[in-house]
CSV table of C-alpha atoms in Angstrom, one decimal:
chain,number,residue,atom,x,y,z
B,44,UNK,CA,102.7,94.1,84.4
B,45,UNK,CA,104.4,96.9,82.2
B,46,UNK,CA,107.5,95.1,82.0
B,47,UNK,CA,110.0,96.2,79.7
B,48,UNK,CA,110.9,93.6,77.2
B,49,UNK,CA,114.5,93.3,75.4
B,50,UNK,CA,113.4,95.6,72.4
B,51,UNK,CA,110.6,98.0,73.6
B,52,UNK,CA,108.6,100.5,72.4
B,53,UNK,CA,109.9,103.6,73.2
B,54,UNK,CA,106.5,105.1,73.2
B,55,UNK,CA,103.6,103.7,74.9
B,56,UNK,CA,100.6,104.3,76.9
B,57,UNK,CA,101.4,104.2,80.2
B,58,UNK,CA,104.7,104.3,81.7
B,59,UNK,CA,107.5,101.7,82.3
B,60,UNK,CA,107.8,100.9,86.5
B,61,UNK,CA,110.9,102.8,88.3
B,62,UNK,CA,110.8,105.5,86.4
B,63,UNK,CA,110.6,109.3,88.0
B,64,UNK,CA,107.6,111.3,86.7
B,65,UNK,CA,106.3,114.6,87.5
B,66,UNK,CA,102.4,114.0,88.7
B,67,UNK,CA,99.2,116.5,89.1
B,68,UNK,CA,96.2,115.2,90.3
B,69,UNK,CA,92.6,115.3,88.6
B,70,UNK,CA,90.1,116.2,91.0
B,71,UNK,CA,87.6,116.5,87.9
B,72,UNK,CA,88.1,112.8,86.6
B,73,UNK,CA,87.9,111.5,90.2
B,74,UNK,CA,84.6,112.8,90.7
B,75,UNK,CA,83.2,113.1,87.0
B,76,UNK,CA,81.5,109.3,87.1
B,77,UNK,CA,79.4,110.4,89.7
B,78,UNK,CA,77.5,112.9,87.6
B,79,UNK,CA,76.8,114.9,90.8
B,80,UNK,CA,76.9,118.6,90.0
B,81,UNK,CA,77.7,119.9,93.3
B,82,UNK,CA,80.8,117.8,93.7
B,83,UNK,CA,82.2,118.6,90.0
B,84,UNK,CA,81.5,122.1,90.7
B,85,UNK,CA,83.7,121.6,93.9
B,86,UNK,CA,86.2,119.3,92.3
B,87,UNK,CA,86.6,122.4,89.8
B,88,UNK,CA,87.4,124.8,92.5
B,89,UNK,CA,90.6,122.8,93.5
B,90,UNK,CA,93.8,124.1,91.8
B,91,UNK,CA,96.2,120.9,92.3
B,92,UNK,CA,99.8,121.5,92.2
B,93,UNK,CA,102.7,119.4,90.4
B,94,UNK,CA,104.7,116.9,92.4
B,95,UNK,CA,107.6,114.2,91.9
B,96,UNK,CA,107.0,110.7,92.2
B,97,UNK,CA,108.8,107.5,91.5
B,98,UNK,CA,106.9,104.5,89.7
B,99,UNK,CA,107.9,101.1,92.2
B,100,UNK,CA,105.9,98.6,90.2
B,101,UNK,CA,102.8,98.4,88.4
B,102,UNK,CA,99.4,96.8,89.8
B,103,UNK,CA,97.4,96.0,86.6
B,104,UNK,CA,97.2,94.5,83.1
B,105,UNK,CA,96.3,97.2,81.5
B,106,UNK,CA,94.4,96.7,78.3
B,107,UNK,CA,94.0,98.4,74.9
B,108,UNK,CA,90.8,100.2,76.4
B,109,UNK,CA,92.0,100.6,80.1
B,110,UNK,CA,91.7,104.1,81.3
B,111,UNK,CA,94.3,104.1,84.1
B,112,UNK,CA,96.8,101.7,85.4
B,113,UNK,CA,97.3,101.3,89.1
B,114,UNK,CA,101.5,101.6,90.2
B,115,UNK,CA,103.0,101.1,94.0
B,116,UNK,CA,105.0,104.6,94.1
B,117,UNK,CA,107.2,107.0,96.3
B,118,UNK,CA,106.9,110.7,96.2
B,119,UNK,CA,109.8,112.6,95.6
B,120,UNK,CA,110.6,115.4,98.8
B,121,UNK,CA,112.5,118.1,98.4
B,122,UNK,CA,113.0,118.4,102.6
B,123,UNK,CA,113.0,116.2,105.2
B,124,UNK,CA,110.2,113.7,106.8
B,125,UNK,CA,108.1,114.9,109.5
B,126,UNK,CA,108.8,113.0,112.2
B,127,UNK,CA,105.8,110.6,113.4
B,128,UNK,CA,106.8,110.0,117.3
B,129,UNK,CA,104.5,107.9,118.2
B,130,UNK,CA,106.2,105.0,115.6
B,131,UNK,CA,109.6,106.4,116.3
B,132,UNK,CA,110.0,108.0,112.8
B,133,UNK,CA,112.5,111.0,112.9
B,134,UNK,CA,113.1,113.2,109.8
B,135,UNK,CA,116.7,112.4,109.0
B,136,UNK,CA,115.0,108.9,107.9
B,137,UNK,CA,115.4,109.6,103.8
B,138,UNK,CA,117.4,108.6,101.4
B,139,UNK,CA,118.9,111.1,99.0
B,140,UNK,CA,119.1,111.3,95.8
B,141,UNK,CA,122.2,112.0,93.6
B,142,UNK,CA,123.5,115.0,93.6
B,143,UNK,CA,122.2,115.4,97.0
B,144,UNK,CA,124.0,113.2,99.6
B,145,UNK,CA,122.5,115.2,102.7
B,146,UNK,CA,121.3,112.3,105.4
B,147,UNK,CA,123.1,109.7,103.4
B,148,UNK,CA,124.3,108.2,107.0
B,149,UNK,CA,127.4,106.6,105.1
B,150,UNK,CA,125.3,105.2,102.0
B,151,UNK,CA,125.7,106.0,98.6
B,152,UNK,CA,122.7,108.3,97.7
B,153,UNK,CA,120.3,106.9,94.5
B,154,UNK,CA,121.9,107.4,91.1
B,155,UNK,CA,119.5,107.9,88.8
B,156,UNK,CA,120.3,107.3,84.4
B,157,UNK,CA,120.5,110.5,83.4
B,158,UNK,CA,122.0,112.3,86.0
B,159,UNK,CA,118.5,113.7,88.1
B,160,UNK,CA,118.5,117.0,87.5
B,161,UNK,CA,117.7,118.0,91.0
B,162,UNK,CA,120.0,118.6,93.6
B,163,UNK,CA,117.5,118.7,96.6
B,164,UNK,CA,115.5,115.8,96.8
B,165,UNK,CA,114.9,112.2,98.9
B,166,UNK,CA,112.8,109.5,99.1
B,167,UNK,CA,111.0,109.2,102.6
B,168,UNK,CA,110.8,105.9,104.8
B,169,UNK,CA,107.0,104.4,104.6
B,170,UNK,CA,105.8,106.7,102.3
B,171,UNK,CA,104.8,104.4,99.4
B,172,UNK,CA,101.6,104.2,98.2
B,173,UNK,CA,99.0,103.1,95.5
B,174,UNK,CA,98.2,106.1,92.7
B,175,UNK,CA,96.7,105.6,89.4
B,176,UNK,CA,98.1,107.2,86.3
B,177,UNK,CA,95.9,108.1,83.5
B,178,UNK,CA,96.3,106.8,79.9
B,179,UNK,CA,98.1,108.8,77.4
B,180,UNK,CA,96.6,109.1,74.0
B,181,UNK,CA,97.6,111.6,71.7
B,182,UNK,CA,100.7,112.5,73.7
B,183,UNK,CA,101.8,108.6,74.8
B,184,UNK,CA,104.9,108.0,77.3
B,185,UNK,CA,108.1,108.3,75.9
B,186,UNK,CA,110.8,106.0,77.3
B,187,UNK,CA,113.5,107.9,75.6
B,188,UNK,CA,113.0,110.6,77.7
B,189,UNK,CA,112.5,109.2,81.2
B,190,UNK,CA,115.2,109.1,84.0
B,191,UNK,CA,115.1,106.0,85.6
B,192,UNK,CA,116.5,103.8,88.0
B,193,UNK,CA,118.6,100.2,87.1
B,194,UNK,CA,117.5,97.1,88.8
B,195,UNK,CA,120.6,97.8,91.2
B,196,UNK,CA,119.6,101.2,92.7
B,197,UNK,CA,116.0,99.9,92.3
B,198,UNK,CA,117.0,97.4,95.2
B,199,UNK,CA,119.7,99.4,96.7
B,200,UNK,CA,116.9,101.7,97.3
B,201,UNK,CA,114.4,99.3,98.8
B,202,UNK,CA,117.0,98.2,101.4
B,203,UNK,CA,118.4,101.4,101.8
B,204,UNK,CA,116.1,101.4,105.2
B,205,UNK,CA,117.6,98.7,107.0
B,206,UNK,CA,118.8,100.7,109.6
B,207,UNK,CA,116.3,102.8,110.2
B,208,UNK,CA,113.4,100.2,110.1
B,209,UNK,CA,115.2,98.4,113.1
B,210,UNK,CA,115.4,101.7,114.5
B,211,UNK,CA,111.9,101.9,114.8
B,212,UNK,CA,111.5,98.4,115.2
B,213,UNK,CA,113.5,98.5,118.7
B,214,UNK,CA,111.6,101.9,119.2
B,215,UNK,CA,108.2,100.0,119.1
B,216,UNK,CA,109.3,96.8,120.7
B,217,UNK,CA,110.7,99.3,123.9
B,218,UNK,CA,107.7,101.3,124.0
B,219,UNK,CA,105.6,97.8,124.2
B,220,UNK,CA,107.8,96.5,126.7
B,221,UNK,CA,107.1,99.6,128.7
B,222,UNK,CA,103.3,99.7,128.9
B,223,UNK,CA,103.2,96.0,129.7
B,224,UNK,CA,105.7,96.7,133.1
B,225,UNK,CA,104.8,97.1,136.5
B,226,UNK,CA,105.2,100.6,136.4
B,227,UNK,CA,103.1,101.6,133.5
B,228,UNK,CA,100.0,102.0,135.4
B,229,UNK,CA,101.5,104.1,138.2
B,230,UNK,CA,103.5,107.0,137.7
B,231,UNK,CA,105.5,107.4,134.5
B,232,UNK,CA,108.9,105.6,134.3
B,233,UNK,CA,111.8,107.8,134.2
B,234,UNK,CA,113.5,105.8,131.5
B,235,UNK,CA,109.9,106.3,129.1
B,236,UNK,CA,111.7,105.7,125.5
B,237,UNK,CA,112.0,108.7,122.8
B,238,UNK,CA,112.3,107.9,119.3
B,239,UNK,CA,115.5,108.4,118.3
B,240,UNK,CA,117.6,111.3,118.2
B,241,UNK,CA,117.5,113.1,114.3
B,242,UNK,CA,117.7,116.6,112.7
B,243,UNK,CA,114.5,118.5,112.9
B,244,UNK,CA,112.8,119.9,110.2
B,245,UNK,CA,110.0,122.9,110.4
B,246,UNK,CA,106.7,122.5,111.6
B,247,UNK,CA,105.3,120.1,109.3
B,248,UNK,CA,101.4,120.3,107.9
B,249,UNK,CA,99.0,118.5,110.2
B,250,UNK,CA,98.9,116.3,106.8
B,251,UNK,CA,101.7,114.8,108.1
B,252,UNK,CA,99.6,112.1,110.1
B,253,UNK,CA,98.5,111.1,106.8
B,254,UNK,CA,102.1,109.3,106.4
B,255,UNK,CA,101.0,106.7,108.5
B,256,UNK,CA,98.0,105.3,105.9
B,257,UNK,CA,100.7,104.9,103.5
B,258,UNK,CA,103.1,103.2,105.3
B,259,UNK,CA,104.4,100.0,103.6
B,260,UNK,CA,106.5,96.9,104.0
B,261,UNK,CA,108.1,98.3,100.6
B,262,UNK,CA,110.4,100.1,103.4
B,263,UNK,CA,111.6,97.2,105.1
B,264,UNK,CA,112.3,94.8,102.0
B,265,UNK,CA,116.1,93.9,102.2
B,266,UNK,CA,118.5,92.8,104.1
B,267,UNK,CA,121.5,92.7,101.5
B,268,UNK,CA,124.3,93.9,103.1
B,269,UNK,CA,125.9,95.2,99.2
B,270,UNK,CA,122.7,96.0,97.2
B,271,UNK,CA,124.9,97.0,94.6
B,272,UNK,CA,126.1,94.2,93.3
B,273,UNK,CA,123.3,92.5,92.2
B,274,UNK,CA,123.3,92.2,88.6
B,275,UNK,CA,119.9,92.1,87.1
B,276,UNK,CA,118.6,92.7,83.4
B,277,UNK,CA,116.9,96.2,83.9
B,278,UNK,CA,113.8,94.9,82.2
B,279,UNK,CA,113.3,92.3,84.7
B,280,UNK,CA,110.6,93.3,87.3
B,281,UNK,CA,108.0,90.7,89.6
B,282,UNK,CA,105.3,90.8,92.3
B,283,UNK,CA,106.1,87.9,94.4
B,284,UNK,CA,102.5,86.0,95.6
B,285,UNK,CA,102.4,83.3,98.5
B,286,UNK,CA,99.0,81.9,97.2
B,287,UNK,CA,96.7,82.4,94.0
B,288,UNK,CA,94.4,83.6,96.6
B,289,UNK,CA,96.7,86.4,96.9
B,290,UNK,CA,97.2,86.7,93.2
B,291,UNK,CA,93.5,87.3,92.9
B,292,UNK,CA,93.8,90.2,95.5
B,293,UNK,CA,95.3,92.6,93.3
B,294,UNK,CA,92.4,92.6,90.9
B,295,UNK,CA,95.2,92.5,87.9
B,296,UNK,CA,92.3,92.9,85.1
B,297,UNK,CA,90.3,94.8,86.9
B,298,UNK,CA,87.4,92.7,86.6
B,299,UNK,CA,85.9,92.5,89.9
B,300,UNK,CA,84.5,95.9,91.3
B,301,UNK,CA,86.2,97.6,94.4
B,302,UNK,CA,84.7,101.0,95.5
B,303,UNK,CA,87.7,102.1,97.2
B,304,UNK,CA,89.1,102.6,93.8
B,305,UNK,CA,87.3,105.8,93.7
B,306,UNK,CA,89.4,107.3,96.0
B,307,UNK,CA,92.7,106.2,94.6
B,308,UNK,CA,94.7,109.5,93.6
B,309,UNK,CA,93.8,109.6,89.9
B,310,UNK,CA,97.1,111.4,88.3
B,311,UNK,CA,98.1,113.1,85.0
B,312,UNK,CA,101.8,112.4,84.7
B,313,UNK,CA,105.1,113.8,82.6
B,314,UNK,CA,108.0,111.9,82.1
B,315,UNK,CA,109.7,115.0,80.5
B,316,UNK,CA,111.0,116.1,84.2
B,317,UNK,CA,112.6,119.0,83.6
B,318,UNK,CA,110.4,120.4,81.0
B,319,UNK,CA,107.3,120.4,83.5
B,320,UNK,CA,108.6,120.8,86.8
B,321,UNK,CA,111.9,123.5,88.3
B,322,UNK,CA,113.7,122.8,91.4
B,323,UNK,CA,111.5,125.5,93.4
B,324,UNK,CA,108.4,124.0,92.5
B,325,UNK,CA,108.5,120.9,93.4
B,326,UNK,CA,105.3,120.3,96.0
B,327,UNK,CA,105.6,118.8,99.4
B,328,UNK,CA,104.3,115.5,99.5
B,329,UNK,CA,102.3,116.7,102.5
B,330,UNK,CA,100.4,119.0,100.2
B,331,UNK,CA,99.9,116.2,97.9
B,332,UNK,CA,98.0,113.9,100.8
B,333,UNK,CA,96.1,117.4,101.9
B,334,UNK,CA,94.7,118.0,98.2
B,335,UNK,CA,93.9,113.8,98.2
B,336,UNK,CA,91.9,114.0,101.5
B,337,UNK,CA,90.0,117.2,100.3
B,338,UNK,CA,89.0,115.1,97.1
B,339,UNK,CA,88.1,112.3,99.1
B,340,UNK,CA,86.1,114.0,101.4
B,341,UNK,CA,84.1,115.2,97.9
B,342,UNK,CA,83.2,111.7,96.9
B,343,UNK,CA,82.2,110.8,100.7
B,344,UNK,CA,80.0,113.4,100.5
B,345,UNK,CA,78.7,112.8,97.1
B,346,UNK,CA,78.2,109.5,97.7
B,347,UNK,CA,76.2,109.7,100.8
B,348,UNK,CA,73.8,112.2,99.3
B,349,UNK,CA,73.4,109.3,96.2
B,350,UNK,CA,72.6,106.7,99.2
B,351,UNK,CA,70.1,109.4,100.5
B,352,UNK,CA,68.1,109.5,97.6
């Protein structure tokens, strides 16, 4: 799965995992296979913007001839979460990224190699999700220029929600508690729970409900109280299975056909950060899940004009 060896190539086509990488999506290549005029013609009309995201791990073999390779990922925010109350998620549940320590809550914000050249920007809680990035040809990934994180920020991220998670972990179990009572078929209880108490943010984009597809047990990994001083080879990377039954659910070689892949983000991607992205125009991750439900609601409708044929 993409893992770095001791010695490797510093060019290749498709990127090492935890790396940062500026995306864009390609309504036009999600749509193109479909050879359905009215969708490509609608594709066309979408103007997608540029966005941060962060490479977790990688789902796929990828082969010599493999278009795309499938990676776990966070995007990159330059503002806080919108706040989901019905799970108890409240903004101020991010984790920054070095330079910026606002939220940090007493952590030590991410410290990316090289310095991130951003001074505004966190990862959310529960926002991972699946993305594919496209296969570089002429222009392959360089690793010499990507910023990255070591194995040791890589899992002082990942565990960087302990807190929170049982935040909303106590939040759900309350809230439960609650409608099974007595009293939660009569009037409502005077003690009905809130989520908890954090800094708000703007009115976020209805888009914002949209967090709640991607939310992933990625969040809630760790439980190590110093993250940071786990001492790992930063080429060491794994997808733990219980069961080859499992194994064979990630479709590693991509050999058995899954429709939904259709309507997996297909993304160009940049490791060259600063050359293809400024501070100011980095996209809200919002507006990336808006632009993805517009293109998916293309295919839905191509597809069921193919099935009415």
């Amino acid at each position: 799965m993409l893992v770095p060896s001791k010695k490797p190539s510093p060019c290749l086509p498709f990127p090492y995992p935890k790396r940062f990488v500026v995306i864009r999506l390609d309504p036009v290549g999600m749509v193109r296979h479909l050879e359905d005029p009215q969708a490509l013609a609608e594709a066309q009309d979408i103007t997608p913007k540029k966005y941060l995201f962060y490479l977790n791990y990688a789902l796929d073999l990828p082969g010599p001839h493999s278009r795309w390779c499938r990676y776990s990922a966070y995007p990159v925010a330059s503002a806080l979460r919108p706040s989901e109350p019905q799970l108890g998620i409240t903004p101020d549940m991010v984790m920054p990224i070095a330079p910026n320590d606002t939220c940090a809550k007493g952590r030590e914000p991410i410290r990316p190699e090289p310095p991130f050249p951003f001074d505004n920007c966190f990862f959310w809680i529960r926002s991972s999700m699946v993305v594919r990035i496209k296969r570089k040809d002429a222009a392959e990934f360089d690793d010499r220029r990507a910023t990255r994180l070591s194995v040791r920020e890589h899992v002082a991220m990942l565990v960087s929600w302990r807190d929170d998670s049982r935040r909303i972990a106590h939040f759900v179990e309350e809230r439960c508690r609650l409608a099974q009572s007595p009293s939660a078929t009569g009037s409502p209880a005077s003690g009905t729970s809130s989520p908890p108490a954090g800094p708000q943010p703007s009115p976020a984009s209805s888009a914002a409900t949209s967090l709640r597809r991607s939310a992933s047990s990625d969040d809630d990994v760790g439980r190590t109280e110093n993250s940071r001083d786990i001492d790992h080879d930063d080429g060491a990377s794994s997808v733990s299975t219980s069961s080859s039954d499992d194994l064979a659910d990630y479709n590693l070689f991509g050999w058995n056909a899954d429709p939904a892949l259709a309507f997996v983000p297909l993304l160009d991607a940049w490791l060259e950060l600063e050359e293809n992205i400024t501070q100011s125009e980095i996209g809200k991750p919002t507006d990336f899940y808006e632009e993805h439900e517009v293109i998916k609601s293309i295919l839905t409708r191509a597809l069921a004009r193919r099935g009415d044929e």
